[in-house]
Coordinates of C-alpha atoms and ligand atoms in Angstrom, one line a residue:
M1 CA 0.0 0.0 0.0
K2 CA 1.1 3.5 -0.8
Q3 CA 2.0 5.6 2.2
E4 CA 0.1 8.8 2.8
P5 CA 2.4 11.9 3.2
K6 CA 2.3 12.9 6.9
N7 CA 3.0 16.6 7.2
I8 CA 1.7 19.7 5.5
I9 CA 5.0 20.4 3.7
S10 CA 5.1 16.9 2.1
R11 CA 1.4 17.3 1.2
L12 CA 2.1 20.6 -0.6
L13 CA 5.1 19.0 -2.3
M14 CA 2.9 16.1 -3.5
L15 CA 0.3 18.6 -4.8
V16 CA 3.0 20.6 -6.8
L17 CA 4.4 17.3 -8.2
F18 CA 0.9 16.1 -9.0
F19 CA 0.1 19.2 -11.0
C20 CA 3.5 19.2 -12.7
F21 CA 2.9 15.8 -14.2
V22 CA -0.8 15.4 -14.6
T23 CA -2.7 15.4 -17.9
P24 CA -0.9 17.1 -20.7
T25 CA -4.2 16.8 -22.5
S26 CA -4.8 19.7 -24.9
F27 CA -8.3 21.1 -25.3
G28 CA -10.2 23.7 -27.2
Q29 CA -8.7 23.6 -30.7
K30 CA -10.2 26.4 -32.7
S31 CA -12.6 25.0 -35.3
E32 CA -12.5 26.3 -38.9
L33 CA -16.1 25.1 -39.4
S34 CA -18.6 27.9 -38.9
S35 CA -21.2 28.0 -36.1
D36 CA -23.8 28.0 -39.0
F37 CA -22.4 24.7 -40.3
H38 CA -23.0 23.0 -36.9
K39 CA -26.4 24.7 -36.4
N40 CA -27.5 23.6 -39.8
R41 CA -26.4 20.0 -39.0
R42 CA -28.5 20.0 -35.9
I43 CA -31.5 21.3 -37.8
Q44 CA -31.0 18.4 -40.3
L45 CA -30.7 16.0 -37.4
R46 CA -34.0 17.2 -35.9
E47 CA -35.8 16.7 -39.1
K48 CA -34.7 13.0 -39.1
L49 CA -35.7 12.3 -35.5
P50 CA -38.8 10.2 -34.9
P51 CA -41.9 12.1 -33.4
N52 CA -41.7 13.1 -29.7
S53 CA -38.1 12.0 -29.3
V54 CA -34.8 13.3 -27.9
A55 CA -31.3 12.5 -29.2
V56 CA -28.6 12.5 -26.4
F57 CA -24.9 12.8 -27.3
F58 CA -22.0 12.6 -24.9
S59 CA -18.5 13.9 -25.6
S60 CA -15.7 11.4 -25.7
P61 CA -13.9 10.4 -22.6
V62 CA -10.4 11.6 -21.5
R63 CA -8.3 8.4 -21.9
N64 CA -5.5 7.5 -19.6
R65 CA -2.2 6.5 -21.1
A66 CA -0.4 5.5 -17.9
N67 CA -0.2 6.6 -14.3
D68 CA -1.0 10.4 -14.3
V69 CA -0.5 11.0 -18.0
D70 CA -3.5 11.0 -20.3
Y71 CA -3.7 10.7 -24.1
E72 CA -4.1 13.8 -26.1
Y73 CA -7.9 14.5 -26.1
H74 CA -9.7 13.6 -29.3
P75 CA -13.3 14.9 -29.6
D76 CA -16.0 12.4 -30.5
P77 CA -16.7 12.9 -34.3
N78 CA -20.5 13.0 -34.0
F79 CA -20.3 15.5 -31.1
N80 CA -17.8 17.6 -33.1
Y81 CA -20.0 17.5 -36.2
L82 CA -23.1 18.7 -34.4
T83 CA -21.5 21.2 -32.1
G84 CA -17.9 22.2 -32.9
W85 CA -17.5 21.9 -29.1
N86 CA -14.1 20.1 -28.6
E87 CA -13.8 20.1 -24.8
P88 CA -14.5 17.0 -22.7
H89 CA -17.3 16.4 -20.1
A90 CA -20.2 17.7 -22.3
V91 CA -23.7 16.6 -23.2
L92 CA -25.9 17.6 -26.1
M93 CA -29.6 17.1 -26.3
V94 CA -31.5 17.7 -29.5
Y95 CA -35.4 17.5 -29.3
S96 CA -37.7 16.6 -32.1
V97 CA -40.3 19.1 -30.8
P98 CA -39.4 22.4 -29.1
Q99 CA -39.3 22.3 -25.3
K100 CA -40.4 25.2 -23.1
D101 CA -38.7 26.8 -20.1
D102 CA -38.9 30.2 -18.4
S103 CA -37.1 31.9 -21.3
G104 CA -39.3 30.4 -24.0
F105 CA -38.9 27.6 -26.5
F106 CA -35.7 25.7 -27.4
S107 CA -34.9 22.7 -29.5
E108 CA -31.4 21.9 -28.3
K109 CA -29.4 22.2 -25.1
L110 CA -25.6 21.9 -24.5
Y111 CA -24.2 21.1 -21.1
V112 CA -20.5 22.1 -20.7
R113 CA -18.0 22.4 -17.9
E114 CA -17.4 25.8 -16.3
R115 CA -14.1 27.5 -16.7
N116 CA -11.6 26.7 -13.9
P117 CA -8.6 28.9 -13.5
Q118 CA -6.5 26.2 -11.9
N119 CA -7.2 23.8 -14.8
E120 CA -6.6 26.6 -17.3
M121 CA -3.2 27.3 -15.7
W122 CA -2.0 23.8 -16.4
N123 CA -4.0 22.7 -19.5
G124 CA -4.8 25.9 -21.4
R125 CA -7.7 28.1 -22.0
Q126 CA -11.2 26.8 -21.7
L127 CA -14.3 28.4 -23.3
G128 CA -16.8 27.7 -20.5
V129 CA -20.5 28.4 -20.6
E130 CA -19.9 32.0 -21.8
G131 CA -17.8 30.8 -24.7
A132 CA -20.3 28.1 -25.7
A133 CA -23.1 30.6 -25.5
K134 CA -21.5 32.5 -28.5
M135 CA -21.7 29.4 -30.7
G136 CA -25.3 29.6 -31.6
F137 CA -27.0 27.0 -29.4
D138 CA -30.6 27.6 -28.1
R139 CA -29.5 26.8 -24.6
V140 CA -26.0 26.4 -22.9
V141 CA -25.8 25.6 -19.2
S142 CA -23.2 24.2 -16.8
K143 CA -22.8 20.4 -16.8
E144 CA -23.7 20.4 -13.1
R145 CA -27.2 21.2 -14.1
F146 CA -27.5 17.9 -16.1
K147 CA -27.8 16.1 -12.8
K148 CA -29.8 18.7 -11.0
E149 CA -32.5 19.3 -13.6
Q150 CA -34.3 16.0 -13.1
Q151 CA -35.1 15.7 -16.8
A152 CA -38.3 13.7 -17.4
F153 CA -37.0 11.4 -20.1
D154 CA -40.1 9.2 -19.8
Q155 CA -42.1 12.0 -21.4
F156 CA -40.5 11.0 -24.8
D157 CA -41.7 8.2 -26.9
Q158 CA -38.1 7.5 -27.7
V159 CA -34.7 8.5 -26.2
L160 CA -32.1 8.0 -29.0
I161 CA -28.6 7.2 -27.8
F162 CA -25.4 5.5 -28.9
D163 CA -24.9 2.4 -26.8
F164 CA -22.4 3.1 -23.9
K165 CA -18.9 1.8 -24.2
N166 CA -17.2 0.6 -21.0
D167 CA -14.3 3.1 -21.3
V168 CA -15.1 6.0 -19.1
R169 CA -13.1 6.6 -15.9
D170 CA -14.4 8.4 -12.8
D171 CA -12.4 11.4 -11.7
P172 CA -13.0 11.5 -8.0
R173 CA -12.2 15.2 -7.9
D174 CA -15.2 16.1 -10.1
N175 CA -18.7 14.9 -9.2
S176 CA -20.1 15.9 -12.6
D177 CA -17.4 14.5 -14.9
L178 CA -18.5 12.4 -17.9
F179 CA -18.6 9.3 -15.8
D180 CA -21.1 10.9 -13.4
L181 CA -23.1 12.4 -16.2
Q182 CA -23.5 9.1 -17.9
S183 CA -24.2 7.2 -14.6
H184 CA -26.9 9.7 -13.8
F185 CA -28.4 9.4 -17.3
R186 CA -28.4 5.6 -17.3
T187 CA -30.2 5.5 -14.0
T188 CA -32.8 8.0 -15.2
I189 CA -33.6 6.2 -18.4
G190 CA -33.6 2.7 -16.8
Y191 CA -30.4 1.5 -18.6
T192 CA -29.6 -1.1 -15.9
S193 CA -26.1 -2.5 -15.5
D194 CA -27.3 -5.9 -16.8
F195 CA -28.8 -4.3 -20.0
N196 CA -27.7 -6.6 -22.8
A197 CA -27.6 -5.0 -26.2
S198 CA -27.4 -8.3 -28.1
L199 CA -30.5 -9.6 -26.3
Y200 CA -32.3 -6.3 -26.9
R201 CA -31.5 -6.4 -30.6
I202 CA -32.7 -10.0 -30.9
Y203 CA -36.0 -9.3 -29.1
Q204 CA -36.5 -6.5 -31.6
R205 CA -35.9 -8.9 -34.5
I206 CA -38.3 -11.5 -33.0
R207 CA -40.9 -8.8 -32.5
T208 CA -40.9 -7.8 -36.1
A209 CA -40.1 -11.2 -37.8
T210 CA -42.7 -12.7 -40.2
E211 CA -43.2 -16.4 -40.5
E212 CA -41.1 -16.5 -43.6
E213 CA -38.2 -14.6 -41.9
A214 CA -38.2 -16.9 -38.8
P215 CA -35.9 -19.7 -40.2
Y216 CA -33.3 -17.1 -41.3
L217 CA -33.5 -15.4 -37.9
K218 CA -33.0 -18.7 -36.2
R219 CA -29.9 -19.4 -38.2
L220 CA -28.6 -15.9 -37.4
I221 CA -29.2 -16.3 -33.6
R222 CA -27.6 -19.7 -33.6
Y223 CA -24.6 -18.2 -35.4
Q224 CA -24.4 -15.4 -32.8
A225 CA -24.8 -17.9 -30.0
S226 CA -21.7 -19.7 -31.2
S227 CA -19.6 -16.8 -29.9
D228 CA -22.0 -15.8 -27.0
S229 CA -23.4 -18.9 -25.3
T230 CA -25.4 -16.7 -22.8
L231 CA -28.0 -16.1 -25.6
L232 CA -29.1 -19.8 -25.4
K233 CA -29.8 -19.4 -21.7
D234 CA -32.5 -16.7 -22.3
P235 CA -35.9 -18.3 -22.1
L236 CA -37.5 -16.3 -24.8
I237 CA -34.8 -17.0 -27.3
N238 CA -34.9 -20.6 -26.3
D239 CA -38.6 -20.7 -27.0
F240 CA -38.1 -19.0 -30.4
L241 CA -35.4 -21.4 -31.4
N242 CA -37.1 -24.6 -30.3
R243 CA -40.8 -23.9 -30.8
D244 CA -43.0 -26.1 -32.8
P245 CA -42.5 -25.0 -36.5
N246 CA -46.3 -24.9 -36.9
A247 CA -46.9 -22.5 -34.0
Q248 CA -47.5 -18.8 -34.7
V249 CA -44.9 -16.2 -33.5
T250 CA -47.6 -14.1 -32.0
D251 CA -47.1 -15.1 -28.4
L252 CA -43.3 -14.6 -28.6
Q253 CA -43.8 -11.3 -30.3
T254 CA -46.1 -10.1 -27.5
R255 CA -43.6 -11.1 -24.9
S256 CA -40.6 -9.5 -26.7
A257 CA -42.6 -6.4 -27.4
Y258 CA -43.2 -6.1 -23.7
L259 CA -39.6 -6.6 -22.9
V260 CA -38.5 -4.0 -25.5
R261 CA -41.2 -1.5 -24.4
D262 CA -39.9 -1.8 -20.8
Y263 CA -37.7 1.2 -21.7
N264 CA -38.1 4.0 -24.1
F265 CA -34.4 4.3 -25.2
D266 CA -33.1 3.1 -28.5
I267 CA -29.5 2.3 -29.2
D268 CA -29.6 1.7 -33.0
Q269 CA -31.5 4.5 -34.8
L270 CA -29.1 7.3 -34.0
E271 CA -26.2 5.5 -35.7
Q272 CA -28.3 5.3 -38.9
I273 CA -29.4 8.9 -38.7
M274 CA -25.9 10.2 -38.2
A275 CA -24.6 8.0 -41.0
S276 CA -27.3 9.5 -43.3
L277 CA -26.2 13.0 -42.4
R278 CA -22.5 12.5 -42.5
E279 CA -22.1 10.5 -45.7
R280 CA -22.6 13.5 -48.0
K281 CA -20.2 16.4 -47.3
T282 CA -21.0 20.1 -47.3
P283 CA -18.8 22.5 -49.2
E284 CA -17.1 23.5 -45.9
E285 CA -16.3 19.9 -45.2
I286 CA -15.0 19.3 -48.7
R287 CA -12.7 22.3 -48.3
L288 CA -11.2 20.8 -45.1
L289 CA -10.9 17.3 -46.6
K290 CA -9.2 18.7 -49.7
K291 CA -6.7 20.4 -47.4
A292 CA -6.1 17.3 -45.3
I293 CA -5.6 15.3 -48.5
R294 CA -3.2 17.8 -50.1
I295 CA -1.1 17.9 -47.0
S296 CA -1.0 14.1 -47.0
T297 CA 0.1 13.9 -50.6
Q298 CA 2.9 16.3 -49.9
G299 CA 4.1 13.9 -47.3
Q300 CA 4.1 11.1 -49.8
V301 CA 6.0 13.4 -52.4
E302 CA 8.6 14.4 -49.8
V303 CA 9.3 10.8 -48.8
M304 CA 9.6 9.8 -52.5
K305 CA 12.3 12.5 -52.9
A306 CA 14.1 11.9 -49.6
L307 CA 14.0 8.1 -49.3
H308 CA 17.4 6.4 -49.3
P309 CA 18.3 2.7 -48.5
Q310 CA 19.7 3.5 -45.0
M311 CA 16.4 5.0 -43.8
T312 CA 14.2 3.1 -41.3
E313 CA 10.5 2.7 -41.3
R314 CA 10.2 5.0 -38.4
E315 CA 12.2 7.7 -40.2
V316 CA 9.9 7.5 -43.2
Q317 CA 6.9 7.9 -40.8
G318 CA 8.7 10.9 -39.3
I319 CA 9.0 12.7 -42.6
H320 CA 5.3 12.4 -43.2
Q321 CA 4.6 13.8 -39.8
L322 CA 7.0 16.6 -40.2
V323 CA 5.3 17.6 -43.4
F324 CA 1.8 17.2 -41.9
K325 CA 2.7 19.6 -39.0
K326 CA 4.5 22.0 -41.3
Y327 CA 1.2 22.5 -43.1
G328 CA -0.8 22.9 -39.8
A329 CA -2.3 19.4 -39.4
A330 CA -2.5 18.5 -35.8
H331 CA -1.6 14.8 -36.2
E332 CA -2.3 11.6 -38.1
G333 CA -5.9 10.7 -38.6
Y334 CA -5.2 7.1 -37.7
P335 CA -2.0 5.2 -36.8
S336 CA 0.4 5.3 -39.7
I337 CA 1.2 2.1 -41.6
V338 CA 4.8 2.2 -42.9
G339 CA 5.9 -1.4 -43.8
A340 CA 8.8 -2.6 -45.9
G341 CA 9.0 -6.0 -47.5
D342 CA 7.3 -8.6 -45.3
N343 CA 5.8 -5.9 -43.2
A344 CA 3.9 -4.5 -46.2
C345 CA 1.9 -7.8 -46.2
V346 CA 0.6 -7.1 -42.7
L347 CA -2.6 -5.2 -43.2
H348 CA -2.7 -3.3 -40.0
Y349 CA 1.0 -3.0 -39.4
I350 CA 1.7 0.0 -37.2
T351 CA 4.9 -1.0 -35.3
N352 CA 7.0 0.7 -38.0
D353 CA 10.3 -0.5 -36.4
K354 CA 12.2 -2.2 -39.2
T355 CA 15.6 -0.7 -39.6
N356 CA 16.8 -2.4 -42.7
I357 CA 14.5 -1.6 -45.6
E358 CA 17.1 -1.8 -48.5
N359 CA 15.9 -3.1 -51.8
Q360 CA 12.3 -3.7 -50.6
L361 CA 9.0 -2.1 -51.5
I362 CA 7.7 0.1 -48.8
L363 CA 4.0 0.6 -48.3
M364 CA 3.0 3.9 -46.7
D365 CA -0.7 4.3 -45.6
L366 CA -1.0 7.7 -43.9
G367 CA -3.5 10.5 -43.5
A368 CA -3.1 14.0 -42.1
E369 CA -5.9 15.1 -39.8
Y370 CA -6.7 18.7 -40.5
N371 CA -9.3 20.5 -38.4
G372 CA -10.7 17.0 -37.4
Y373 CA -11.0 15.8 -41.1
T374 CA -8.7 13.0 -42.1
A375 CA -7.2 11.9 -45.4
D376 CA -6.4 8.3 -46.2
V377 CA -3.7 7.9 -48.8
T378 CA -1.4 5.0 -49.6
R379 CA 1.6 4.8 -51.8
T380 CA 3.9 1.8 -52.3
I381 CA 7.4 2.6 -53.6
P382 CA 10.7 0.9 -54.2
V383 CA 13.4 1.9 -51.6
S384 CA 16.1 1.6 -54.3
G385 CA 14.2 4.1 -56.5
T386 CA 13.5 1.5 -59.2
F387 CA 10.9 -1.3 -59.3
T388 CA 12.3 -4.8 -59.9
L389 CA 10.6 -6.9 -62.6
E390 CA 8.4 -8.8 -60.1
Q391 CA 7.5 -5.7 -58.1
R392 CA 6.6 -3.8 -61.3
A393 CA 4.5 -6.7 -62.6
L394 CA 2.4 -6.8 -59.5
Y395 CA 2.3 -3.0 -59.1
K396 CA 0.8 -2.7 -62.6
I397 CA -2.0 -5.0 -61.7
V398 CA -2.9 -3.0 -58.6
Y399 CA -2.6 0.2 -60.6
D400 CA -4.9 -1.0 -63.3
A401 CA -7.3 -2.4 -60.7
Q402 CA -7.4 1.0 -59.0
T403 CA -7.9 2.8 -62.2
A404 CA -10.9 0.6 -63.0
G405 CA -12.3 1.2 -59.4
I406 CA -11.9 5.0 -59.7
D407 CA -13.6 4.9 -63.1
A408 CA -16.5 2.9 -61.6
S409 CA -17.0 5.6 -58.8
L410 CA -20.0 7.2 -60.5
V411 CA -23.2 8.7 -59.1
G412 CA -25.7 5.8 -58.8
A413 CA -23.0 3.1 -58.7
T414 CA -22.6 1.0 -55.5
F415 CA -19.6 0.2 -53.4
S416 CA -19.8 -3.4 -54.7
D417 CA -19.6 -2.1 -58.3
I418 CA -16.3 -0.5 -57.3
S419 CA -14.9 -3.7 -55.7
K420 CA -16.2 -5.8 -58.6
A421 CA -14.2 -3.5 -61.0
T422 CA -11.0 -3.7 -59.0
N423 CA -11.1 -7.3 -58.0
E424 CA -11.7 -8.6 -61.6
V425 CA -8.5 -6.9 -62.7
V426 CA -6.6 -8.4 -59.7
Q427 CA -8.0 -11.8 -60.4
K428 CA -7.1 -11.8 -64.1
G429 CA -3.6 -10.4 -63.4
L430 CA -2.8 -13.0 -60.7
L431 CA -4.0 -15.8 -63.0
E432 CA -1.9 -14.5 -65.9
L433 CA 1.2 -14.4 -63.7
G434 CA 0.5 -18.0 -62.5
I435 CA 0.3 -16.8 -58.9
I436 CA -3.1 -18.3 -58.6
K437 CA -4.6 -21.4 -60.4
S438 CA -8.3 -20.8 -59.9
P439 CA -10.2 -17.4 -60.0
E440 CA -11.6 -17.5 -56.5
E441 CA -8.1 -18.0 -55.1
Y442 CA -7.4 -14.2 -55.5
R443 CA -9.0 -13.5 -52.1
R444 CA -6.0 -15.1 -50.4
Y445 CA -3.9 -12.1 -51.7
L446 CA -6.6 -9.4 -51.5
P447 CA -8.5 -10.1 -48.3
H448 CA -9.8 -6.6 -47.5
G449 CA -12.6 -4.2 -48.6
I450 CA -11.9 -1.7 -51.4
S451 CA -13.7 1.5 -50.5
H452 CA -15.0 3.5 -47.6
H453 CA -16.2 7.0 -46.7
I454 CA -13.7 9.4 -45.2
G455 CA -14.4 12.5 -43.1
L456 CA -14.1 13.1 -39.4
D457 CA -13.4 9.4 -39.1
V458 CA -11.0 7.6 -41.4
H459 CA -13.8 5.0 -41.8
D460 CA -16.6 7.6 -41.8
P461 CA -20.2 6.5 -41.2
G462 CA -22.4 6.1 -44.2
L463 CA -25.4 4.0 -45.3
Y464 CA -23.3 2.4 -48.1
G465 CA -26.1 2.5 -50.6
A466 CA -25.7 4.1 -54.1
L467 CA -23.0 6.7 -54.5
E468 CA -24.2 10.3 -54.4
P469 CA -22.6 13.6 -55.3
D470 CA -20.4 15.1 -52.5
M471 CA -19.4 11.8 -51.0
V472 CA -15.7 11.4 -50.5
I473 CA -14.5 7.8 -50.6
T474 CA -11.3 5.8 -50.9
V475 CA -10.5 3.3 -53.7
E476 CA -7.7 1.0 -52.4
P477 CA -7.0 -2.3 -54.0
G478 CA -3.9 -4.2 -53.0
I479 CA -2.0 -7.5 -53.4
Y480 CA -0.1 -9.0 -50.5
I481 CA 2.0 -12.1 -50.9
P482 CA 3.6 -13.2 -47.5
E483 CA 6.5 -15.6 -47.4
G484 CA 5.4 -19.2 -47.6
S485 CA 2.4 -18.4 -50.0
P486 CA 1.7 -21.2 -52.5
C487 CA 3.3 -19.6 -55.4
D488 CA 6.9 -19.1 -56.8
S489 CA 9.0 -17.7 -54.0
K490 CA 10.1 -14.8 -56.2
W491 CA 6.7 -13.1 -55.4
W492 CA 7.1 -13.5 -51.6
N493 CA 7.3 -10.5 -49.3
I494 CA 5.8 -8.1 -51.8
G495 CA 2.9 -6.1 -50.5
I496 CA 1.3 -3.4 -52.5
R497 CA -1.6 -1.1 -51.9
I498 CA -2.5 2.1 -53.8
E499 CA -5.2 4.2 -52.1
D500 CA -6.7 7.5 -53.3
D501 CA -9.4 9.8 -52.0
I502 CA -12.2 10.3 -54.5
L503 CA -14.8 13.1 -54.6
I504 CA -18.1 11.8 -56.2
T505 CA -19.6 14.4 -58.6
K506 CA -22.3 14.4 -61.3
E507 CA -19.5 15.0 -63.8
G508 CA -17.6 11.9 -62.7
P509 CA -15.0 11.0 -60.0
I510 CA -12.4 13.5 -59.0
N511 CA -9.2 12.2 -57.6
L512 CA -8.3 14.5 -54.7
S513 CA -5.0 12.8 -54.0
I514 CA -3.6 13.0 -57.5
D515 CA -0.7 15.2 -56.4
A516 CA 1.1 12.1 -55.1
P517 CA 2.3 10.2 -58.2
R518 CA 0.7 6.8 -58.5
A519 CA 2.0 5.4 -61.9
W520 CA 5.2 3.4 -61.4
D521 CA 7.2 5.5 -63.9
A522 CA 6.0 8.8 -62.3
I523 CA 7.0 7.4 -58.9
E524 CA 10.5 6.6 -60.2
E525 CA 10.8 10.0 -61.7
M526 CA 9.7 11.7 -58.5
M527 CA 12.3 9.6 -56.5
R528 CA 15.0 11.0 -58.7
Q529 CA 14.2 14.6 -57.5
K530 CA 16.2 16.3 -54.8
S531 CA 14.7 16.8 -51.3
A532 CA 15.4 19.6 -48.9
L533 CA 15.9 16.8 -46.3
D534 CA 18.9 15.4 -48.2
D535 CA 21.0 18.0 -46.3
F536 CA 19.3 17.4 -43.0
I537 CA 22.1 15.4 -41.3
L538 CA 22.1 15.0 -37.6
P539 CA 25.2 13.9 -35.4
V540 CA 25.5 10.2 -34.6
I541 CA 24.4 9.3 -31.1
A542 CA 26.4 6.3 -30.0
N543 CA 25.1 3.5 -27.8
E544 CA 27.1 3.8 -24.6
Ligands
LIG1 N1 -5.8 3.5 -43.4 C1 -6.9 2.6 -43.2 C2 -7.6 2.3 -44.4 O1 -7.0 2.4 -45.5 O2 -8.8 1.9 -44.4
MN2 MN1 -8.7 3.4 -46.4
MN3 MN1 -5.5 3.7 -45.7

């Protein structure tokens, strides 16, 4: 057990040390999105809410790194999208119908933390209630009020929420931190500690299933039960799975309806509503995405020019990050993937610690995050400056596949149209090179999806229906042949992905990341250029 300091001097010393080391979290980044943008997004959200409902959003938690050091704070993308409020311990409520208080009607209410001079001294300026009040919300109040107001959530037909994640810590010094706000809210809406989202979703499905859908639903539940055996212990699910095939579902439906109606909150609709809002970007968002993408492509260009055989994966990552910050991007939008040779075949490789990359292909999947919006750009280049015959043969397949995928990114097309276009080229190319013997074998070497939305999240939410103007998506085919694969060993340890960010328009796809060369000969040409970093030579630090 840790010993308590005994006297007042040592207590003071502890206090000073505590504040010296605690939480280097940075808050309150200035947003380049206008208050009107966020206001308009809230109006759009309100229009999509079901009758007599309220949508409740919580800011993301402050996450602990170790001991008394926290990770840099990252705002929740939905919260950021709707509010532009980037400080922790906040709640937003958006009502489908206006509410009334002593000052009149309001349709939204933001709860934020008050300014605290002590906290500001260590962690930087906070905006407080006064700052938030200038951002165009109907109501802004102190977060302490969230607990005191005794909101009657049972007056709403539906309370729309994102399901809670088990990742919020209580700060014992603050009795209205995010942990306390969520605990209070959960109690008020009857979200008990044993609430089981999987069960809840299955009850919903049983409640709405027709006789024809019942066999499929049974198979689905049995599949889920293979990884969650508690499902089979539930009496209602058991009844449903084992009931007489000739019996009607009515009785089960009545019972599941009762169980679902026991609470008025909903953990699924909000995800769909936010996806439908966020999948098409406004002009303000497109401007920020273009900036994030152009910054990222400059990172790729600089590495192409500066790369030399003695560099390490980590150094390559560092050049990208230097360029990102030089252009004002706060950081990477996701952990950078910089993998040479065998590491390029590891899809989510983020260790980036290989020191000998000579004569290998290096795959670099990086995105700058600018004002919350992230790019997602991958280039794969030869460390030597010239592709070998094998590297080039595979690179050309991926290049042609990506070209076909970008060409297929048309208004009205689907995401599966894009993958069909890319994957057919990869399939054909691998067959021609004799790397695969049968067409379906190509999946061994291209096991991932081809396209996703980008925005405030690198994998931005969307409904993934037909493509519409103002969506921004990636097209990212690849081929990965790890050592030991069933093909000629000359192909082993080659991993290639080419990923570009595409704006969908009525006039056709626009490649926003075109500034980073993607054709093999254009890459070789760029790699012959001089870099300002060629002269950036640091003294050797010896291991002693
Ligand atoms: N960088 C992650 C992805 O490409 O989806
Ligand atoms: Mn991607
Ligand atoms: Mn990527």
